């Protein structure tokens, strides 16, 4: 070896260079290893549902790469002063979702902490020709979103006691819904560019996709699926800090047509937990994809399209 760059290896296909959903390492014989890790503080009060959401969220980055999860490791922070049955419930929810994804939890690590946190490191695999990344979106592709937006706002309102879990049952059940079926539908039609919507919101993740793919995009505000209740809280200012951070970060990158409903525009920046997939699909495969997505995702809507351009996103009516 005549040159060696720290942290680089020719078998690393997706690493620190691209902000993709997971890292990818070539194993040989056409197989790729896919790895991701994610953990966070509770987004709902019910520990079992929190465990489910955290696991569905961690698995999602494997699905966004076209991968199949194999094994997972628990990551746990838990205050010793709390009742340990809460932790048991978190772990039960996590285990159930990982197994629903066809994978197994094979270990983990826990620490004492002031605030509970839970998540997982997930390892999966994908055949080299099935890998989906954020850098393969092409002008003309339609953008399909598979879950509604607004969970970040609802979780904030829940934390502030403006809502109960029953009020946002639909949003919680969608957050526990695996992106497995949606990813399989994308693989069946041979889609190449996929990501999932999490902390950076729809526009943040779309921006990463258009930047990596060296294209632009248009988003149609009226097509955006969202939880009806979430908009009530935007107007009363009950919004997650992440929403405003995302909006600020994207200010120069997103062009918003004048006269649009500002409340709905805010939704496009709302950070999601275990959000849907964003799939860039060529127009001739669109109908087939939408057909395959039926029953495999809470919604499947065309919310915009990829256009030629330099990492610019335009939000239209
Ligand atoms: Co992701
Ligand atoms: Co992630």
mmCIF file of C-alpha atoms and ligand atoms in Angstrom:
data_model
loop_
_atom_site.group_PDB
_atom_site.id
_atom_site.type_symbol
_atom_site.label_atom_id
_atom_site.label_comp_id
_atom_site.label_asym_id
_atom_site.label_seq_id
_atom_site.Cartn_x
_atom_site.Cartn_y
_atom_site.Cartn_z
ATOM 1 C CA UNK A 1 0.000 0.000 0.000
ATOM 2 C CA UNK A 2 1.632 3.264 -1.055
ATOM 3 C CA UNK A 3 -0.963 5.617 0.365
ATOM 4 C CA UNK A 4 -3.300 5.221 3.262
ATOM 5 C CA UNK A 5 -5.959 7.657 4.317
ATOM 6 C CA UNK A 6 -7.175 7.257 7.866
ATOM 7 C CA UNK A 7 -10.759 6.042 7.983
ATOM 8 C CA UNK A 8 -10.824 5.119 4.313
ATOM 9 C CA UNK A 9 -10.814 1.742 2.776
ATOM 10 C CA UNK A 10 -11.681 0.745 -0.753
ATOM 11 C CA UNK A 11 -14.281 -1.672 0.588
ATOM 12 C CA UNK A 12 -16.147 1.223 2.262
ATOM 13 C CA UNK A 13 -18.780 2.111 -0.336
ATOM 14 C CA UNK A 14 -20.768 4.540 1.810
ATOM 15 C CA UNK A 15 -18.972 6.103 4.753
ATOM 16 C CA UNK A 16 -18.400 9.503 6.239
ATOM 17 C CA UNK A 17 -18.217 11.187 2.815
ATOM 18 C CA UNK A 18 -21.976 11.055 2.154
ATOM 19 C CA UNK A 19 -24.739 11.698 4.682
ATOM 20 C CA UNK A 20 -26.558 8.527 3.638
ATOM 21 C CA UNK A 21 -28.893 6.582 5.926
ATOM 22 C CA UNK A 22 -26.391 3.860 6.748
ATOM 23 C CA UNK A 23 -22.793 2.896 6.132
ATOM 24 C CA UNK A 24 -22.040 0.247 3.524
ATOM 25 C CA UNK A 25 -19.068 -2.102 3.422
ATOM 26 C CA UNK A 26 -18.298 -4.567 0.639
ATOM 27 C CA UNK A 27 -18.039 -8.141 1.881
ATOM 28 C CA UNK A 28 -17.202 -9.781 -1.434
ATOM 29 C CA UNK A 29 -19.217 -12.087 -3.712
ATOM 30 C CA UNK A 30 -21.708 -9.286 -4.414
ATOM 31 C CA UNK A 31 -22.781 -8.890 -0.790
ATOM 32 C CA UNK A 32 -22.676 -5.616 1.078
ATOM 33 C CA UNK A 33 -22.794 -5.059 4.825
ATOM 34 C CA UNK A 34 -25.114 -2.222 5.962
ATOM 35 C CA UNK A 35 -24.695 -0.621 9.409
ATOM 36 C CA UNK A 36 -26.518 2.083 11.305
ATOM 37 C CA UNK A 37 -27.089 3.310 14.857
ATOM 38 C CA UNK A 38 -29.697 5.589 16.375
ATOM 39 C CA UNK A 39 -30.994 6.299 19.886
ATOM 40 C CA UNK A 40 -32.964 9.072 21.567
ATOM 41 C CA UNK A 41 -35.069 10.156 24.531
ATOM 42 C CA UNK A 42 -38.717 8.994 24.739
ATOM 43 C CA UNK A 43 -41.101 10.479 22.154
ATOM 44 C CA UNK A 44 -44.168 8.939 23.814
ATOM 45 C CA UNK A 45 -45.003 8.148 27.449
ATOM 46 C CA UNK A 46 -45.752 4.463 27.001
ATOM 47 C CA UNK A 47 -42.413 2.614 27.389
ATOM 48 C CA UNK A 48 -43.458 -0.330 25.243
ATOM 49 C CA UNK A 49 -44.493 1.917 22.342
ATOM 50 C CA UNK A 50 -41.304 3.957 22.761
ATOM 51 C CA UNK A 51 -39.318 0.734 22.376
ATOM 52 C CA UNK A 52 -41.263 -0.140 19.242
ATOM 53 C CA UNK A 53 -40.783 3.299 17.697
ATOM 54 C CA UNK A 54 -37.056 3.333 18.481
ATOM 55 C CA UNK A 55 -36.574 -0.068 16.854
ATOM 56 C CA UNK A 56 -38.737 0.762 13.808
ATOM 57 C CA UNK A 57 -36.695 3.947 13.445
ATOM 58 C CA UNK A 58 -33.344 2.149 13.693
ATOM 59 C CA UNK A 59 -34.417 -0.508 11.183
ATOM 60 C CA UNK A 60 -35.595 2.156 8.781
ATOM 61 C CA UNK A 61 -32.069 3.253 7.859
ATOM 62 C CA UNK A 62 -31.325 -0.317 6.758
ATOM 63 C CA UNK A 63 -34.509 -0.347 4.669
ATOM 64 C CA UNK A 64 -33.653 3.031 3.151
ATOM 65 C CA UNK A 65 -30.486 1.437 1.750
ATOM 66 C CA UNK A 66 -32.459 -1.447 0.252
ATOM 67 C CA UNK A 67 -31.110 -3.753 2.951
ATOM 68 C CA UNK A 68 -32.351 -6.646 5.048
ATOM 69 C CA UNK A 69 -31.649 -6.377 8.796
ATOM 70 C CA UNK A 70 -29.812 -9.321 10.350
ATOM 71 C CA UNK A 71 -28.832 -8.496 13.922
ATOM 72 C CA UNK A 72 -29.153 -5.600 16.352
ATOM 73 C CA UNK A 73 -27.567 -4.384 19.591
ATOM 74 C CA UNK A 74 -29.536 -2.483 22.232
ATOM 75 C CA UNK A 75 -28.237 0.891 23.410
ATOM 76 C CA UNK A 76 -29.741 1.856 26.750
ATOM 77 C CA UNK A 77 -29.433 4.796 29.132
ATOM 78 C CA UNK A 78 -31.665 4.443 32.157
ATOM 79 C CA UNK A 79 -31.895 6.261 35.506
ATOM 80 C CA UNK A 80 -31.381 3.755 38.336
ATOM 81 C CA UNK A 81 -33.988 5.628 40.426
ATOM 82 C CA UNK A 82 -36.785 4.644 38.013
ATOM 83 C CA UNK A 83 -38.804 1.451 38.130
ATOM 84 C CA UNK A 84 -36.962 -1.192 36.119
ATOM 85 C CA UNK A 85 -40.210 -2.589 34.789
ATOM 86 C CA UNK A 86 -40.262 0.505 32.536
ATOM 87 C CA UNK A 87 -36.991 -0.606 30.995
ATOM 88 C CA UNK A 88 -38.294 -4.139 30.575
ATOM 89 C CA UNK A 89 -41.216 -2.716 28.613
ATOM 90 C CA UNK A 90 -38.963 -0.556 26.402
ATOM 91 C CA UNK A 91 -36.827 -3.584 25.589
ATOM 92 C CA UNK A 92 -39.871 -5.765 24.935
ATOM 93 C CA UNK A 93 -41.181 -3.229 22.392
ATOM 94 C CA UNK A 94 -37.766 -3.033 20.737
ATOM 95 C CA UNK A 95 -37.323 -6.802 20.549
ATOM 96 C CA UNK A 96 -40.764 -7.287 19.015
ATOM 97 C CA UNK A 97 -40.124 -4.815 16.212
ATOM 98 C CA UNK A 98 -36.652 -6.149 15.465
ATOM 99 C CA UNK A 99 -38.095 -9.646 15.185
ATOM 100 C CA UNK A 100 -40.945 -8.362 13.009
ATOM 101 C CA UNK A 101 -38.188 -7.076 10.722
ATOM 102 C CA UNK A 102 -36.790 -10.616 10.577
ATOM 103 C CA UNK A 103 -33.710 -9.776 12.663
ATOM 104 C CA UNK A 104 -32.506 -10.644 16.170
ATOM 105 C CA UNK A 105 -31.193 -8.719 19.124
ATOM 106 C CA UNK A 106 -27.898 -10.328 20.038
ATOM 107 C CA UNK A 107 -26.541 -7.999 22.719
ATOM 108 C CA UNK A 108 -26.283 -4.436 23.862
ATOM 109 C CA UNK A 109 -24.999 -2.050 26.486
ATOM 110 C CA UNK A 110 -26.629 0.011 29.218
ATOM 111 C CA UNK A 111 -25.515 2.933 31.372
ATOM 112 C CA UNK A 112 -27.030 4.851 34.270
ATOM 113 C CA UNK A 113 -28.181 8.276 33.080
ATOM 114 C CA UNK A 114 -30.427 11.158 34.208
ATOM 115 C CA UNK A 115 -32.837 10.694 31.344
ATOM 116 C CA UNK A 116 -33.865 7.435 29.648
ATOM 117 C CA UNK A 117 -32.591 6.881 26.127
ATOM 118 C CA UNK A 118 -33.036 3.911 23.886
ATOM 119 C CA UNK A 119 -32.047 2.866 20.421
ATOM 120 C CA UNK A 120 -30.154 0.244 18.529
ATOM 121 C CA UNK A 121 -27.193 -0.435 16.298
ATOM 122 C CA UNK A 122 -28.467 -2.534 13.417
ATOM 123 C CA UNK A 123 -26.465 -4.619 10.972
ATOM 124 C CA UNK A 124 -27.964 -5.757 7.704
ATOM 125 C CA UNK A 125 -27.006 -6.911 4.247
ATOM 126 C CA UNK A 126 -27.890 -6.060 0.684
ATOM 127 C CA UNK A 127 -26.903 -7.420 -2.714
ATOM 128 C CA UNK A 128 -24.709 -4.865 -4.513
ATOM 129 C CA UNK A 129 -27.235 -4.347 -7.329
ATOM 130 C CA UNK A 130 -30.071 -3.712 -4.848
ATOM 131 C CA UNK A 131 -28.340 -0.919 -2.910
ATOM 132 C CA UNK A 132 -30.371 2.306 -2.797
ATOM 133 C CA UNK A 133 -28.638 5.561 -1.908
ATOM 134 C CA UNK A 134 -29.326 9.282 -1.826
ATOM 135 C CA UNK A 135 -27.091 10.008 -4.815
ATOM 136 C CA UNK A 136 -29.068 8.313 -7.560
ATOM 137 C CA UNK A 137 -32.076 10.616 -7.974
ATOM 138 C CA UNK A 138 -32.482 11.782 -11.588
ATOM 139 C CA UNK A 139 -34.353 14.695 -13.197
ATOM 140 C CA UNK A 140 -37.874 13.573 -14.059
ATOM 141 C CA UNK A 141 -38.147 11.180 -11.081
ATOM 142 C CA UNK A 142 -41.313 11.507 -9.025
ATOM 143 C CA UNK A 143 -40.911 11.798 -5.243
ATOM 144 C CA UNK A 144 -43.101 9.407 -3.271
ATOM 145 C CA UNK A 145 -43.577 9.791 0.497
ATOM 146 C CA UNK A 146 -44.905 6.845 2.531
ATOM 147 C CA UNK A 147 -45.916 8.346 5.912
ATOM 148 C CA UNK A 148 -47.632 11.618 6.876
ATOM 149 C CA UNK A 149 -45.671 14.506 8.444
ATOM 150 C CA UNK A 150 -46.309 16.154 11.821
ATOM 151 C CA UNK A 151 -45.150 13.597 14.372
ATOM 152 C CA UNK A 152 -42.469 15.918 15.769
ATOM 153 C CA UNK A 153 -45.068 18.570 16.533
ATOM 154 C CA UNK A 154 -47.458 16.034 18.055
ATOM 155 C CA UNK A 155 -44.696 14.577 20.242
ATOM 156 C CA UNK A 156 -43.882 18.099 21.455
ATOM 157 C CA UNK A 157 -47.545 18.731 22.306
ATOM 158 C CA UNK A 158 -47.693 15.369 24.065
ATOM 159 C CA UNK A 159 -44.644 16.235 26.168
ATOM 160 C CA UNK A 160 -46.280 19.553 27.128
ATOM 161 C CA UNK A 161 -49.478 17.715 28.132
ATOM 162 C CA UNK A 162 -51.639 19.353 25.467
ATOM 163 C CA UNK A 163 -52.470 15.928 24.109
ATOM 164 C CA UNK A 164 -52.803 12.366 25.277
ATOM 165 C CA UNK A 165 -51.477 9.314 23.523
ATOM 166 C CA UNK A 166 -55.032 8.386 22.557
ATOM 167 C CA UNK A 167 -55.339 11.709 20.690
ATOM 168 C CA UNK A 168 -52.439 10.784 18.430
ATOM 169 C CA UNK A 169 -53.016 7.068 18.123
ATOM 170 C CA UNK A 170 -52.766 7.160 14.332
ATOM 171 C CA UNK A 171 -49.417 8.945 14.408
ATOM 172 C CA UNK A 172 -48.023 6.526 16.996
ATOM 173 C CA UNK A 173 -49.173 3.475 15.116
ATOM 174 C CA UNK A 174 -47.610 4.846 11.920
ATOM 175 C CA UNK A 175 -44.347 5.449 13.790
ATOM 176 C CA UNK A 176 -44.282 1.801 14.852
ATOM 177 C CA UNK A 177 -45.110 0.686 11.304
ATOM 178 C CA UNK A 178 -42.000 -0.754 9.669
ATOM 179 C CA UNK A 179 -40.714 0.691 6.400
ATOM 180 C CA UNK A 180 -39.953 -2.896 5.379
ATOM 181 C CA UNK A 181 -42.880 -3.346 2.992
ATOM 182 C CA UNK A 182 -42.341 0.060 1.410
ATOM 183 C CA UNK A 183 -38.666 -0.733 0.830
ATOM 184 C CA UNK A 184 -39.588 -4.095 -0.683
ATOM 185 C CA UNK A 185 -42.028 -2.375 -3.030
ATOM 186 C CA UNK A 186 -39.252 0.028 -4.073
ATOM 187 C CA UNK A 187 -36.874 -2.895 -4.658
ATOM 188 C CA UNK A 188 -39.457 -4.745 -6.774
ATOM 189 C CA UNK A 189 -39.641 -1.901 -9.276
ATOM 190 C CA UNK A 190 -35.877 -1.377 -9.219
ATOM 191 C CA UNK A 191 -35.784 2.055 -7.603
ATOM 192 C CA UNK A 192 -32.275 3.446 -7.011
ATOM 193 C CA UNK A 193 -32.703 6.501 -4.759
ATOM 194 C CA UNK A 194 -34.344 6.208 -1.351
ATOM 195 C CA UNK A 195 -33.984 7.877 2.023
ATOM 196 C CA UNK A 196 -36.127 7.999 5.140
ATOM 197 C CA UNK A 197 -37.588 11.077 6.797
ATOM 198 C CA UNK A 198 -36.272 11.603 10.326
ATOM 199 C CA UNK A 199 -34.691 14.483 12.251
ATOM 200 C CA UNK A 200 -34.082 16.890 9.370
ATOM 201 C CA UNK A 201 -37.695 16.776 8.213
ATOM 202 C CA UNK A 202 -38.918 16.233 4.655
ATOM 203 C CA UNK A 203 -36.990 19.159 3.172
ATOM 204 C CA UNK A 204 -33.793 18.419 5.110
ATOM 205 C CA UNK A 205 -33.634 14.852 3.881
ATOM 206 C CA UNK A 206 -34.717 15.838 0.381
ATOM 207 C CA UNK A 207 -31.944 18.423 0.381
ATOM 208 C CA UNK A 208 -29.381 15.740 1.250
ATOM 209 C CA UNK A 209 -30.725 13.675 -1.644
ATOM 210 C CA UNK A 210 -30.664 16.445 -4.245
ATOM 211 C CA UNK A 211 -27.230 17.596 -3.109
ATOM 212 C CA UNK A 212 -25.740 14.091 -3.302
ATOM 213 C CA UNK A 213 -27.474 13.478 -6.652
ATOM 214 C CA UNK A 214 -26.506 16.917 -8.062
ATOM 215 C CA UNK A 215 -30.108 17.697 -9.017
ATOM 216 C CA UNK A 216 -32.923 19.960 -7.834
ATOM 217 C CA UNK A 217 -36.452 19.250 -6.677
ATOM 218 C CA UNK A 218 -39.950 20.678 -6.540
ATOM 219 C CA UNK A 219 -42.364 19.939 -3.721
ATOM 220 C CA UNK A 220 -46.149 20.421 -4.035
ATOM 221 C CA UNK A 221 -47.478 21.698 -0.735
ATOM 222 C CA UNK A 222 -51.061 20.630 -1.454
ATOM 223 C CA UNK A 223 -49.968 17.006 -1.908
ATOM 224 C CA UNK A 224 -48.260 16.708 1.463
ATOM 225 C CA UNK A 225 -49.901 14.142 3.769
ATOM 226 C CA UNK A 226 -49.933 15.261 7.414
ATOM 227 C CA UNK A 227 -51.652 14.646 10.749
ATOM 228 C CA UNK A 228 -54.509 17.118 10.904
ATOM 229 C CA UNK A 229 -54.000 17.801 14.613
ATOM 230 C CA UNK A 230 -50.392 18.846 14.132
ATOM 231 C CA UNK A 231 -51.277 22.105 12.372
ATOM 232 C CA UNK A 232 -53.263 23.374 15.379
ATOM 233 C CA UNK A 233 -50.060 23.399 17.412
ATOM 234 C CA UNK A 234 -47.944 25.152 14.798
ATOM 235 C CA UNK A 235 -50.170 28.198 15.062
ATOM 236 C CA UNK A 236 -49.965 28.178 18.873
ATOM 237 C CA UNK A 237 -46.180 27.874 18.743
ATOM 238 C CA UNK A 238 -45.994 24.377 20.253
ATOM 239 C CA UNK A 239 -43.281 23.227 17.898
ATOM 240 C CA UNK A 240 -40.052 21.276 18.340
ATOM 241 C CA UNK A 241 -36.814 23.283 18.370
ATOM 242 C CA UNK A 242 -35.610 21.023 15.553
ATOM 243 C CA UNK A 243 -38.265 22.414 13.230
ATOM 244 C CA UNK A 244 -36.840 25.918 13.521
ATOM 245 C CA UNK A 245 -33.246 24.651 13.309
ATOM 246 C CA UNK A 246 -34.106 22.789 10.111
ATOM 247 C CA UNK A 247 -35.829 25.818 8.623
ATOM 248 C CA UNK A 248 -32.905 28.076 9.453
ATOM 249 C CA UNK A 249 -30.378 25.631 8.052
ATOM 250 C CA UNK A 250 -32.307 25.304 4.789
ATOM 251 C CA UNK A 251 -33.149 28.977 4.368
ATOM 252 C CA UNK A 252 -30.762 29.552 1.440
ATOM 253 C CA UNK A 253 -31.439 26.168 -0.109
ATOM 254 C CA UNK A 254 -35.203 26.185 -0.305
ATOM 255 C CA UNK A 255 -37.212 28.648 -2.353
ATOM 256 C CA UNK A 256 -40.767 28.987 -1.105
ATOM 257 C CA UNK A 257 -43.301 30.416 -3.545
ATOM 258 C CA UNK A 258 -44.942 33.576 -2.193
ATOM 259 C CA UNK A 259 -48.441 33.352 -0.769
ATOM 260 C CA UNK A 260 -48.258 29.767 0.471
ATOM 261 C CA UNK A 261 -49.885 28.716 3.738
ATOM 262 C CA UNK A 262 -47.023 29.240 6.248
ATOM 263 C CA UNK A 263 -48.438 26.724 8.714
ATOM 264 C CA UNK A 264 -48.251 23.971 6.126
ATOM 265 C CA UNK A 265 -44.814 25.122 5.017
ATOM 266 C CA UNK A 266 -43.592 24.663 8.609
ATOM 267 C CA UNK A 267 -44.658 21.019 8.440
ATOM 268 C CA UNK A 268 -42.094 20.391 5.733
ATOM 269 C CA UNK A 269 -39.363 21.125 8.301
ATOM 270 C CA UNK A 270 -40.871 19.115 11.166
ATOM 271 C CA UNK A 271 -38.401 16.500 12.490
ATOM 272 C CA UNK A 272 -39.877 13.003 12.323
ATOM 273 C CA UNK A 273 -39.082 9.922 14.335
ATOM 274 C CA UNK A 274 -39.493 6.717 12.361
ATOM 275 C CA UNK A 275 -40.919 8.706 9.465
ATOM 276 C CA UNK A 276 -41.690 7.361 6.026
ATOM 277 C CA UNK A 277 -39.479 6.601 3.076
ATOM 278 C CA UNK A 278 -38.883 9.189 0.392
ATOM 279 C CA UNK A 279 -38.520 7.338 -2.892
ATOM 280 C CA UNK A 280 -37.352 8.864 -6.178
ATOM 281 C CA UNK A 281 -38.909 6.792 -8.938
ATOM 282 C CA UNK A 282 -38.816 7.241 -12.707
ATOM 283 C CA UNK A 283 -42.169 8.169 -14.200
ATOM 284 C CA UNK A 284 -42.560 4.896 -16.107
ATOM 285 C CA UNK A 285 -42.258 2.880 -12.889
ATOM 286 C CA UNK A 286 -44.431 5.159 -10.770
ATOM 287 C CA UNK A 287 -47.790 3.414 -11.186
ATOM 288 C CA UNK A 288 -46.279 0.021 -10.518
ATOM 289 C CA UNK A 289 -44.607 1.342 -7.373
ATOM 290 C CA UNK A 290 -47.840 2.907 -6.097
ATOM 291 C CA UNK A 291 -49.597 -0.401 -6.759
ATOM 292 C CA UNK A 292 -46.970 -2.365 -4.798
ATOM 293 C CA UNK A 293 -47.078 0.176 -1.952
ATOM 294 C CA UNK A 294 -50.770 -0.450 -1.287
ATOM 295 C CA UNK A 295 -51.075 -1.875 2.226
ATOM 296 C CA UNK A 296 -47.282 -1.640 2.658
ATOM 297 C CA UNK A 297 -47.250 1.933 3.952
ATOM 298 C CA UNK A 298 -49.654 4.257 5.802
ATOM 299 C CA UNK A 299 -49.789 6.524 2.744
ATOM 300 C CA UNK A 300 -48.059 6.571 -0.615
ATOM 301 C CA UNK A 301 -48.258 9.952 -2.235
ATOM 302 C CA UNK A 302 -46.403 11.758 -4.970
ATOM 303 C CA UNK A 303 -45.300 14.939 -3.205
ATOM 304 C CA UNK A 304 -42.997 16.396 -5.826
ATOM 305 C CA UNK A 305 -40.429 15.693 -8.463
ATOM 306 C CA UNK A 306 -36.748 15.799 -9.204
ATOM 307 C CA UNK A 307 -35.649 18.471 -11.663
ATOM 308 C CA UNK A 308 -32.357 19.497 -13.198
ATOM 309 C CA UNK A 309 -30.578 22.033 -11.051
ATOM 310 C CA UNK A 310 -27.998 22.523 -8.414
ATOM 311 C CA UNK A 311 -29.306 21.332 -5.027
ATOM 312 C CA UNK A 312 -32.154 23.832 -5.072
ATOM 313 C CA UNK A 313 -35.583 22.929 -3.749
ATOM 314 C CA UNK A 314 -38.663 24.876 -4.712
ATOM 315 C CA UNK A 315 -41.876 24.609 -2.705
ATOM 316 C CA UNK A 316 -44.956 25.265 -4.827
ATOM 317 C CA UNK A 317 -48.654 25.284 -4.096
HETATM 318 CO CO1 LIG B 1 -32.233 7.827 7.734
HETATM 319 CO CO1 LIG B 2 -30.335 7.522 11.272
#
